[in-house]
XYZ file of C-alpha atoms in Angstrom:
673
model
C -18.189 -31.652 14.757
C -15.038 -32.015 16.659
C -12.785 -29.838 14.728
C -15.542 -26.870 14.793
C -15.615 -27.231 18.815
C -11.841 -26.753 18.619
C -11.995 -23.579 16.517
C -14.732 -22.036 18.595
C -12.820 -22.672 21.702
C -9.700 -20.784 20.441
C -11.932 -18.097 19.151
C -13.289 -17.767 22.566
C -9.971 -17.557 24.014
C -8.965 -15.038 21.395
C -11.902 -12.807 22.430
C -10.851 -12.977 26.405
C -7.463 -11.678 25.142
C -9.225 -8.813 22.824
C -11.264 -8.072 25.973
C -8.306 -7.631 28.002
C -6.545 -5.465 25.571
C -9.621 -3.024 24.877
C -9.934 -2.761 28.676
C -6.561 -1.564 29.202
C -6.561 0.548 26.021
C -9.853 2.319 26.972
C -8.093 3.589 30.060
C -4.308 4.066 29.254
C -4.121 4.877 25.484
C -6.731 7.646 25.463
C -8.511 8.058 22.008
C -10.645 10.582 20.312
C -11.448 11.518 16.806
C -9.304 14.612 15.519
C -11.433 17.179 13.167
C -9.905 19.302 10.551
C -12.376 22.231 10.662
C -11.218 25.666 10.936
C -12.783 28.884 12.524
C -12.674 31.800 10.810
C -13.332 35.711 10.881
C -15.570 35.319 8.136
C -17.956 32.665 9.647
C -18.933 33.657 13.159
C -19.433 30.710 15.894
C -23.303 31.189 15.944
C -26.225 33.634 14.737
C -26.636 37.011 16.250
C -24.685 39.948 15.969
C -20.744 40.223 17.243
C -20.212 42.290 20.418
C -19.201 45.565 19.949
C -15.746 45.858 18.365
C -16.132 42.747 16.424
C -16.072 43.257 12.573
C -15.299 39.739 11.073
C -12.036 40.797 9.964
C -8.381 40.324 11.239
C -7.374 42.125 14.160
C -11.221 42.802 15.254
C -12.557 39.517 14.502
C -15.080 38.133 16.831
C -13.954 40.614 19.251
C -11.915 43.737 19.371
C -8.314 43.062 20.129
C -6.887 43.992 23.710
C -3.362 43.466 22.833
C -1.433 43.308 19.550
C 1.692 41.454 20.716
C 2.098 38.617 23.456
C 5.291 36.983 24.705
C 4.886 33.429 25.515
C 7.243 31.837 28.347
C 6.813 28.310 28.797
C 8.889 26.760 31.387
C 8.910 23.215 31.190
C 7.440 21.510 34.281
C 6.959 24.818 36.385
C 4.911 23.341 39.205
C 2.401 25.599 40.771
C 4.029 25.424 44.286
C 7.389 26.780 42.463
C 5.657 30.209 42.039
C 4.913 30.229 45.572
C 6.746 32.654 48.036
C 9.326 31.052 50.904
C 6.560 31.644 53.445
C 3.870 29.436 52.204
C 3.151 26.672 54.162
C -0.201 24.624 55.272
C -2.273 26.666 57.958
C -1.587 25.181 61.300
C 1.656 23.631 60.480
C 5.189 25.025 60.726
C 6.836 26.677 57.533
C 9.076 24.328 55.542
C 12.137 25.719 54.002
C 12.236 24.141 50.582
C 15.046 24.920 47.938
C 12.276 25.728 44.948
C 10.292 28.215 47.389
C 10.567 32.003 46.775
C 12.791 31.448 43.963
C 10.471 33.200 41.515
C 10.401 36.504 43.612
C 9.664 38.787 40.756
C 6.144 37.474 40.562
C 5.570 37.997 44.129
C 6.620 41.749 43.674
C 4.625 42.438 40.631
C 1.351 40.975 42.348
C 2.069 43.323 45.324
C 2.919 46.267 43.580
C 0.836 46.253 40.669
C -2.345 44.166 41.511
C -4.625 45.211 38.513
C -1.803 44.330 36.005
C -1.008 40.784 36.931
C -2.615 37.397 37.958
C -1.027 34.029 39.365
C -3.373 30.994 38.488
C -3.187 27.645 39.371
C -3.322 25.734 35.932
C -4.963 22.304 36.312
C -3.514 19.824 33.580
C -5.280 17.242 32.017
C -3.335 13.879 31.708
C -1.295 12.481 30.178
C 1.185 15.018 31.551
C 3.761 14.940 28.949
C 5.316 17.794 27.120
C 3.841 16.701 23.398
C 0.313 16.383 24.554
C 0.560 19.583 26.879
C 1.480 21.710 23.927
C -1.396 20.458 21.869
C -3.665 21.507 24.604
C -2.276 24.700 24.999
C -2.411 25.617 21.259
C -5.735 23.545 20.189
C -7.895 23.991 23.685
C -8.918 20.296 23.423
C -7.850 17.262 25.334
C -4.793 15.663 23.255
C -4.814 12.186 23.686
C -2.206 9.365 23.007
C -4.092 8.577 19.713
C -5.475 11.279 17.827
C -7.512 9.540 14.973
C -7.229 11.583 12.333
C -5.316 12.049 8.863
C -1.909 13.164 10.397
C -1.090 9.439 11.734
C 2.017 9.754 9.856
C 3.113 12.673 11.254
C 3.504 14.378 14.850
C 2.117 17.802 13.063
C -0.884 19.453 14.640
C -3.832 19.270 11.809
C -6.420 20.531 14.132
C -7.225 24.439 14.249
C -5.032 25.682 16.943
C -3.773 29.253 17.957
C -0.598 28.905 15.932
C -2.699 28.376 12.617
C -5.019 31.089 13.662
C -1.996 33.592 14.178
C -0.056 32.962 10.972
C -3.717 33.339 9.091
C -4.114 36.550 10.535
C -0.378 37.353 9.030
C 1.139 37.838 12.488
C 5.160 37.277 12.782
C 5.638 34.223 15.069
C 9.283 34.039 16.315
C 10.187 30.756 18.297
C 13.050 29.565 20.252
C 13.750 26.856 22.603
C 12.468 22.854 22.573
C 12.681 21.581 18.977
C 9.288 19.661 19.728
C 7.626 22.889 18.399
C 9.347 22.233 15.022
C 7.474 18.773 14.354
C 4.115 20.141 15.706
C 4.107 23.336 13.609
C 6.232 23.166 10.384
C 7.115 26.233 8.762
C 4.729 28.004 11.164
C 7.367 30.677 12.328
C 8.870 33.592 10.588
C 12.089 33.005 12.675
C 12.943 30.105 15.043
C 16.098 28.867 16.981
C 15.126 25.378 17.610
C 17.512 23.348 20.375
C 17.615 19.693 20.914
C 15.372 18.500 23.815
C 16.199 14.773 24.120
C 19.204 14.962 26.446
C 17.503 15.398 30.137
C 20.753 15.309 31.616
C 21.781 18.577 29.801
C 20.405 21.641 31.837
C 21.826 24.569 30.362
C 22.209 24.551 26.760
C 18.607 25.307 25.692
C 18.052 27.798 28.191
C 21.402 29.327 27.267
C 20.719 29.240 23.678
C 17.268 30.718 24.172
C 18.765 33.718 26.554
C 21.346 34.359 23.532
C 18.705 35.538 21.120
C 15.687 36.471 23.434
C 16.446 40.206 24.555
C 17.605 40.935 21.162
C 14.906 39.726 19.320
C 12.654 41.870 21.463
C 14.200 44.894 21.228
C 14.346 44.561 17.222
C 10.691 44.738 17.091
C 10.131 42.412 14.314
C 7.568 39.923 15.867
C 4.274 39.729 16.884
C 4.286 36.610 18.943
C 7.274 35.648 20.692
C 7.463 32.171 22.128
C 10.272 30.817 24.305
C 10.252 27.210 25.497
C 12.869 26.967 28.568
C 13.722 23.107 29.612
C 15.969 23.420 32.267
C 13.351 23.240 35.237
C 11.935 19.809 33.545
C 15.661 18.579 33.246
C 16.701 19.408 36.543
C 13.826 17.677 37.650
C 14.411 14.573 35.880
C 18.288 14.772 36.945
C 18.137 15.880 40.303
C 14.412 16.139 41.546
C 12.770 19.128 42.768
C 14.595 19.251 46.170
C 17.893 19.622 44.780
C 19.918 22.991 44.869
C 20.225 22.953 41.244
C 16.439 23.432 41.169
C 16.588 26.537 43.132
C 19.585 27.858 40.989
C 17.296 27.287 37.659
C 14.286 29.026 39.037
C 16.451 31.910 39.999
C 17.681 32.056 36.439
C 13.798 31.889 35.043
C 13.102 34.602 37.673
C 15.832 36.880 36.351
C 14.179 36.196 32.544
C 10.961 37.330 33.679
C 12.211 40.263 35.717
C 13.979 41.446 32.111
C 11.071 40.691 29.971
C 8.854 42.729 32.328
C 11.187 45.602 31.803
C 11.075 45.704 28.287
C 7.501 45.342 27.461
C 5.453 47.719 25.695
C 1.950 48.912 26.551
C 0.293 46.943 23.815
C 2.188 43.398 24.850
C 1.183 40.713 26.888
C 3.304 38.432 29.148
C 2.086 34.824 29.674
C 4.304 32.862 31.962
C 2.952 29.002 32.113
C 4.073 25.761 32.997
C 2.949 22.905 30.580
C 2.717 20.432 33.455
C 4.265 19.603 37.075
C 6.608 16.903 38.602
C 6.491 14.377 41.291
C 8.600 14.415 44.153
C 11.216 12.520 42.207
C 11.163 15.119 39.127
C 8.844 12.616 36.769
C 5.872 13.212 34.994
C 3.373 11.748 32.727
C 0.438 10.658 35.197
C -2.462 12.379 36.953
C -1.183 12.819 40.520
C -2.082 16.164 42.112
C 1.702 17.647 41.715
C 1.748 16.316 38.047
C -1.419 18.107 37.067
C -0.683 21.401 39.040
C 1.163 24.088 36.960
C 1.890 27.727 37.462
C -0.164 30.314 34.877
C 0.844 34.180 35.325
C -0.299 36.748 33.054
C 0.887 40.475 33.251
C -0.011 43.615 31.373
C 1.810 46.990 31.271
C -1.612 48.358 31.540
C -4.248 47.737 33.987
C -6.207 44.443 32.907
C -7.873 43.428 36.132
C -10.622 45.829 37.782
C -10.609 43.656 40.791
C -8.209 43.164 43.660
C -5.885 39.994 44.234
C -7.877 37.046 45.480
C -6.361 35.429 48.919
C -6.017 32.274 46.884
C -5.103 32.014 43.475
C -7.901 30.884 41.305
C -7.707 27.245 39.780
C -8.396 27.420 36.090
C -8.205 24.411 33.639
C -5.066 24.829 31.578
C -7.302 24.857 28.063
C -8.763 28.088 29.575
C -5.700 29.761 28.061
C -6.534 29.277 24.444
C -9.958 31.000 23.930
C -8.661 33.739 26.487
C -5.698 34.304 24.429
C -7.577 34.093 21.282
C -10.210 37.074 21.873
C -7.597 39.138 23.642
C -5.626 38.758 20.296
C -8.656 39.697 17.931
C -8.643 35.898 16.789
C -11.121 33.239 16.113
C -11.403 30.737 18.858
C -9.920 27.219 17.472
C -12.751 25.044 16.452
C -12.145 22.225 18.592
C -11.620 24.358 21.930
C -13.488 23.071 24.844
C -11.615 25.317 27.426
C -13.702 28.332 29.106
C -12.429 32.091 28.779
C -10.937 33.446 31.878
C -13.637 35.965 32.650
C -11.540 38.162 34.791
C -9.318 39.040 31.755
C -12.199 40.759 30.192
C -13.551 42.836 32.827
C -11.864 46.083 31.663
C -9.381 48.334 33.676
C -9.671 49.009 37.110
C -12.320 52.384 36.287
C -14.632 50.064 34.570
C -18.130 50.014 36.002
C -19.305 46.615 37.497
C -22.141 46.271 35.058
C -20.016 47.136 31.586
C -17.137 44.688 33.240
C -20.190 41.888 33.543
C -21.800 42.766 30.015
C -17.989 42.320 28.486
C -17.663 39.045 30.477
C -20.837 37.698 29.153
C -20.112 38.663 25.600
C -16.793 36.548 25.767
C -18.330 33.947 27.624
C -21.234 33.732 24.787
C -18.911 33.856 22.164
C -16.990 31.100 23.631
C -20.261 28.933 24.389
C -21.321 29.453 20.602
C -18.049 28.058 19.493
C -18.293 25.184 21.990
C -21.392 24.239 21.028
C -20.674 24.388 17.215
C -18.099 22.032 18.056
C -19.896 19.540 19.893
C -22.566 19.659 17.104
C -19.793 18.667 14.562
C -18.278 16.223 16.388
C -21.314 14.407 17.634
C -22.225 14.187 14.026
C -19.112 12.482 12.746
C -18.726 10.128 15.895
C -20.854 8.523 18.679
C -18.391 9.085 21.359
C -20.188 11.719 23.391
C -23.142 10.927 25.528
C -26.351 11.414 23.597
C -28.501 12.674 26.780
C -25.751 14.707 28.264
C -25.257 16.117 24.817
C -29.154 17.118 24.558
C -29.338 18.359 27.986
C -25.926 20.625 27.464
C -27.511 22.023 24.132
C -30.945 22.829 25.832
C -28.887 24.484 28.616
C -26.863 26.768 25.822
C -30.229 27.399 23.882
C -31.824 29.101 27.200
C -28.471 30.791 27.834
C -27.938 32.244 24.353
C -31.762 33.369 24.398
C -31.363 35.206 27.746
C -28.242 36.756 26.597
C -29.992 38.349 23.181
C -32.723 39.486 25.436
C -30.403 41.065 27.307
C -28.618 42.926 24.773
C -31.717 44.411 23.687
C -32.587 45.882 27.007
C -29.006 46.243 28.937
C -30.215 48.712 31.463
C -31.331 47.464 34.936
C -30.536 44.029 34.484
C -27.767 43.213 36.683
C -29.451 40.126 38.329
C -30.295 38.764 34.773
C -26.813 39.225 33.831
C -25.328 37.527 36.822
C -27.628 34.600 35.855
C -26.720 34.605 32.117
C -23.019 34.467 33.221
C -23.654 31.436 35.282
C -25.809 29.486 32.888
C -23.071 30.066 30.199
C -20.298 28.883 32.410
C -22.347 25.855 33.664
C -22.841 25.112 29.921
C -18.900 25.320 29.095
C -17.929 23.409 32.338
C -20.661 20.735 31.603
C -19.354 20.191 27.851
C -15.895 19.800 29.056
C -16.745 17.505 31.837
C -18.519 15.452 29.349
C -15.515 15.404 26.821
C -13.166 14.286 29.809
C -15.425 11.689 30.730
C -15.910 10.364 26.933
C -11.925 10.970 25.997
C -9.617 11.172 28.614
C -10.164 9.240 31.952
C -6.848 8.181 32.758
C -7.423 4.854 34.852
C -5.237 1.971 35.041
C -6.330 -1.780 34.760
C -4.410 -4.769 35.283
C -6.163 -6.969 32.469
C -7.939 -9.316 34.553
C -9.605 -10.678 31.416
C -6.345 -11.066 29.970
C -4.869 -12.957 32.949
C -8.041 -15.165 33.041
C -7.321 -16.173 29.291
C -3.662 -16.666 29.884
C -4.019 -18.653 33.111
C -6.285 -21.587 31.193
C -4.842 -24.665 31.776
C -3.446 -26.487 29.043
C -3.428 -30.489 29.321
C -1.368 -32.737 27.272
C -3.824 -34.573 25.018
C -2.342 -37.967 23.633
C 1.064 -38.543 22.123
C 1.305 -35.762 19.866
C 2.574 -33.027 22.271
C 4.834 -30.090 20.660
C 7.159 -29.083 23.209
C 7.054 -25.397 25.052
C 10.586 -24.661 23.705
C 9.361 -25.222 20.173
C 6.484 -22.850 20.673
C 8.184 -20.227 22.320
C 11.042 -20.296 19.765
C 8.529 -20.040 17.108
C 6.868 -17.063 18.437
C 10.458 -15.422 19.064
C 11.148 -16.180 15.275
C 8.118 -14.249 14.303
C 9.512 -11.156 16.631
C 13.114 -11.676 15.361
C 11.909 -11.402 11.635
C 9.953 -8.247 12.286
C 13.166 -6.702 13.272
C 15.240 -8.222 10.802
C 13.186 -6.801 8.159
C 13.854 -3.551 9.294
C 10.887 -2.630 11.255
C 10.735 -1.202 14.881
C 7.680 -0.445 17.069
C 7.515 3.032 16.753
C 5.282 5.064 14.432
C 8.091 7.205 12.594
C 9.844 3.895 11.642
C 6.371 2.399 9.808
C 7.387 1.575 6.165
C 4.826 4.123 4.248
C 6.278 3.412 1.030
C 4.707 0.017 0.853
C 1.320 1.804 0.460
C 2.687 2.301 -3.247
C 4.178 -1.029 -4.079
C 2.292 -1.751 -7.209
C 0.458 1.377 -7.433
C 3.255 3.911 -8.294
C 0.358 6.273 -9.664
C -1.446 6.445 -6.194
C -4.925 5.028 -5.160
C -7.425 7.814 -5.730
C -9.406 8.443 -3.033
C -9.302 4.941 -1.499
C -7.447 4.697 2.155
C -8.506 1.026 2.904
C -6.100 -0.325 0.123
C -3.044 1.827 1.030
C -3.842 0.817 4.979
C -3.857 -3.030 3.747
C -0.539 -2.638 2.082
C 1.251 -1.017 5.056
C -0.348 -3.314 7.525
C 0.681 -6.229 5.600
C 4.163 -4.892 5.004
C 4.655 -4.259 9.010
C 2.938 -7.523 10.681
C 3.946 -9.846 7.703
C 6.126 -11.945 9.949
C 3.270 -12.246 12.590
C 0.770 -13.560 9.850
C 3.238 -16.040 8.483
C 4.289 -17.634 11.390
C 1.102 -17.592 12.834
C -0.479 -19.361 9.659
C 2.315 -21.715 9.800
C 2.159 -22.562 13.351
C 0.091 -25.755 12.894
C 2.992 -26.987 10.952
C 4.756 -27.712 14.341
C 2.706 -30.735 15.002
C 5.518 -32.505 12.921
C 7.938 -31.572 15.340
C 7.873 -34.833 17.486
C 7.973 -36.762 14.133
C 10.845 -34.868 12.799
C 12.858 -35.844 16.141
C 12.333 -39.421 15.380
C 14.858 -41.641 13.755
C 14.011 -42.822 10.273
C 13.012 -46.510 9.811
C 10.290 -48.671 10.948
C 9.304 -48.765 14.694
C 8.267 -51.779 16.776
C 4.713 -51.395 18.576
C 5.509 -51.520 22.262
C 4.232 -54.701 23.747
C 2.344 -54.745 26.931
C 3.344 -57.431 29.510
C 1.735 -60.567 29.468
C 1.107 -60.546 25.264
C 4.364 -62.036 23.947
C 2.529 -65.132 22.971
C 0.091 -63.108 20.786
C 2.776 -61.148 19.521
C 4.716 -64.253 18.319
C 1.918 -65.296 16.155
C 1.148 -61.838 14.922
C 2.068 -61.071 11.138
C 5.499 -59.011 10.617
C 3.570 -56.135 8.976
C 1.114 -55.807 12.001
C 4.508 -55.274 14.424
C 5.520 -52.331 12.505
C 3.650 -49.162 13.853
C 2.952 -46.495 11.602
C 5.852 -44.000 10.591
C 5.444 -40.416 11.041
C 2.219 -38.284 10.578
C 0.366 -41.469 9.423
C -0.001 -42.265 12.811
C -2.659 -39.274 13.295
C -4.771 -41.122 10.490
C -5.299 -43.991 13.234
C -6.194 -41.592 15.926
C -8.179 -38.554 14.643
C -9.507 -37.326 18.042
C -5.696 -37.050 19.213
C -5.008 -35.129 15.950
C -7.758 -32.233 17.278
C -6.446 -32.365 20.430
C -3.127 -31.766 19.288
C -4.179 -28.753 17.215
C -6.114 -27.468 20.353
C -2.980 -27.845 22.640
C -0.795 -26.274 20.338
C -3.127 -23.240 19.584
C -3.422 -22.666 23.257
C 0.163 -22.618 23.530
C 0.899 -20.389 20.891
C -1.911 -17.996 22.180
C -0.179 -18.270 25.753
C 3.293 -17.181 24.558
C 1.964 -14.389 22.709
C -0.299 -13.318 25.633
C 2.741 -13.185 27.680
C 4.342 -10.793 25.472
C 1.183 -8.349 25.459
C 0.914 -8.508 29.111
C 4.675 -7.695 29.812
C 4.052 -4.724 27.410
C 0.879 -3.526 29.205
C 2.657 -3.801 32.744
C 5.595 -2.134 31.638
C 3.746 0.828 30.128
C 1.705 0.626 33.565
C 4.665 0.758 35.917
C 6.609 3.133 33.622
C 3.794 5.607 33.069
C 5.568 8.422 34.629
C 8.589 7.573 32.676
C 9.769 10.435 30.462
C 9.822 8.179 27.453
C 6.438 6.246 28.059
C 4.708 8.076 25.148
C 7.304 7.776 22.574
C 8.528 3.981 23.526
C 6.427 1.857 25.847
C 3.126 2.902 24.583
C 3.953 2.585 20.994
C 5.326 -0.657 22.093
C 1.939 -1.839 23.559
C 0.224 -1.130 20.571
C 2.515 -2.554 17.861
C 2.407 -5.818 20.339
C -1.473 -5.544 20.581
C -2.068 -5.186 17.033
C 0.682 -8.114 16.245
C -1.184 -10.207 18.695
C -4.740 -9.659 16.991
C -2.908 -10.478 13.561
C -1.287 -13.500 14.872
C -4.431 -15.132 16.789
C -6.510 -14.557 13.481
C -3.634 -15.952 11.459
C -3.444 -18.690 13.928
C -7.181 -19.763 13.718
C -7.089 -19.389 9.600
C -3.829 -21.802 9.681
C -5.474 -24.451 12.054
C -8.658 -24.039 9.970
C -6.722 -24.548 6.819
C -4.894 -27.596 8.325
C -8.309 -29.303 9.236
C -9.952 -28.523 6.025
C -6.792 -30.394 4.473
C -6.599 -33.127 6.938
C -10.670 -33.748 5.883
C -9.622 -33.981 2.209
C -6.945 -36.180 3.004
C -9.171 -38.555 5.369
C -11.675 -38.736 2.667
C -8.976 -39.753 -0.174
C -7.491 -41.954 2.570
C -11.123 -43.839 3.049
C -11.596 -43.947 -0.719
C -8.196 -45.407 -1.269
C -9.034 -48.287 1.743
C -12.226 -48.880 0.239
C -10.837 -49.198 -3.306
C -8.144 -51.696 -1.728
C -10.536 -53.995 -0.063
C -12.459 -54.468 -3.517
């Protein structure tokens, strides 16, 4: 019974650690299921006829294309206020002269001279504000998280439906130049590419100058349909100097010249998009969810009139992922399957001469296609997993059904229904925004916890039960040896370094459709050191005995018992050797196992806690999602494997001890007979 209590108590302590890890992971390592469904021209997003111009074929897929070409200029870390004029200031306060203000003057000139051709938006970014996650958002329209659970766990490439995939499927010629992150995300997707290394954040010019070497010649040769240029100088300048340094002013001025040169070379069928993937803090860092980090600039320009209304007094705030469905419909493409962004309706209002009713009807048509696609995604996703809130999902589906029915009635009788049209637009927008809010709440609430349960578990006092005490240095050395063995066998706590070939050891022909066996083999290869050392941890009970000198030991005499000791037989004066003393004190044996298990869990808990604190404190560090977060994941999985192995090892030792005790009792009884 005492042994069972020891195992139960250790299991309870492990549960506290698991709860702490889960608490931290739920707020920091954002997770969701990654679907591999794809939208296509042949499959409309929902029942009913396509809007006018939509023919279910390339170029006029769900909706007729407005542009045949697009130039996407991605300026890494282009914070929204970098695009504001020098005179921008808070009302009621004196204007402040900052080095980065007013340097993108071409944007303001275009907005003033051609207000129906251009718009500047404040792009609201979803955390984590790191480049790879933002590129996923800008191409899939979803909310990429640190762990996208799916079939591409061994690769950084995007397998979800995305704009790049839709463009290549439609036969568009894609040319890329800039950040080599795109090479890993979209391997083989570009007809021509000029990749430049992005790792050296102290280099402000190599990537940007490499782009400029190819940008204008590529535009002029005309052998492209989509041209993407990803500049890194602004981001690197922020990391190296911060946004208030004069170098930032120089970099922004260079970007201003680039934009001006592109505008001069644009043809009427081409849309220019200038966007920042995220912002930056006052120190130039990013990765978190502060206001400066999640606020980026987004600029649209068309040589022909695109917007019927005049410029608003303040730039409209739009979610960053709204760019995905907007570009898809403007280019005559299907909206990516997993998109939850809302189309920017202003881009579907026609030109400045369009009648208000026809503009509103065009907006409603784009919104309805968008809502059909989001509704289809929510239905598919909820059937595959239980992440989404059931009641909220039912409410949203009811709202969509009503809005869709109202829209179809409106199409049957389009005249004299201005009030109904605006109500339909409001209902569709309410559905799309509600769906996005539900997904954010389910997937991407970026909150930090401090592992209270973890600290509680780590703070459980460890007493010293009896004479069989394993010193702290031995327990710590044993745990560190497990870590050292992990590295010495060629492993590293990053996903690209996982030994995937271990999945085929003993199975050179593969595993068929099974995924559990290869996962088990890879896991066993990766965490073998954690498992072996934790299972063998109970052997440390022999440590105090191994430190003793060999030979018989005299029992210590208590004062006043000298006379009794003189008449005691010689064999009774010798103390039992080594582990045989455990036979004389079984309660000390169980207590010693409990103490050893608690010490080992404490050392492992300190390691995982240190990784969690490092990931929390450095959450805005450039390498948080590449170094610190993967290290936390490996440490957390290693802790789980080690704790399970420890309990199994202790249970095994107790089982052996029980068998030896039975044999010992049988032997004693035999001798007494």
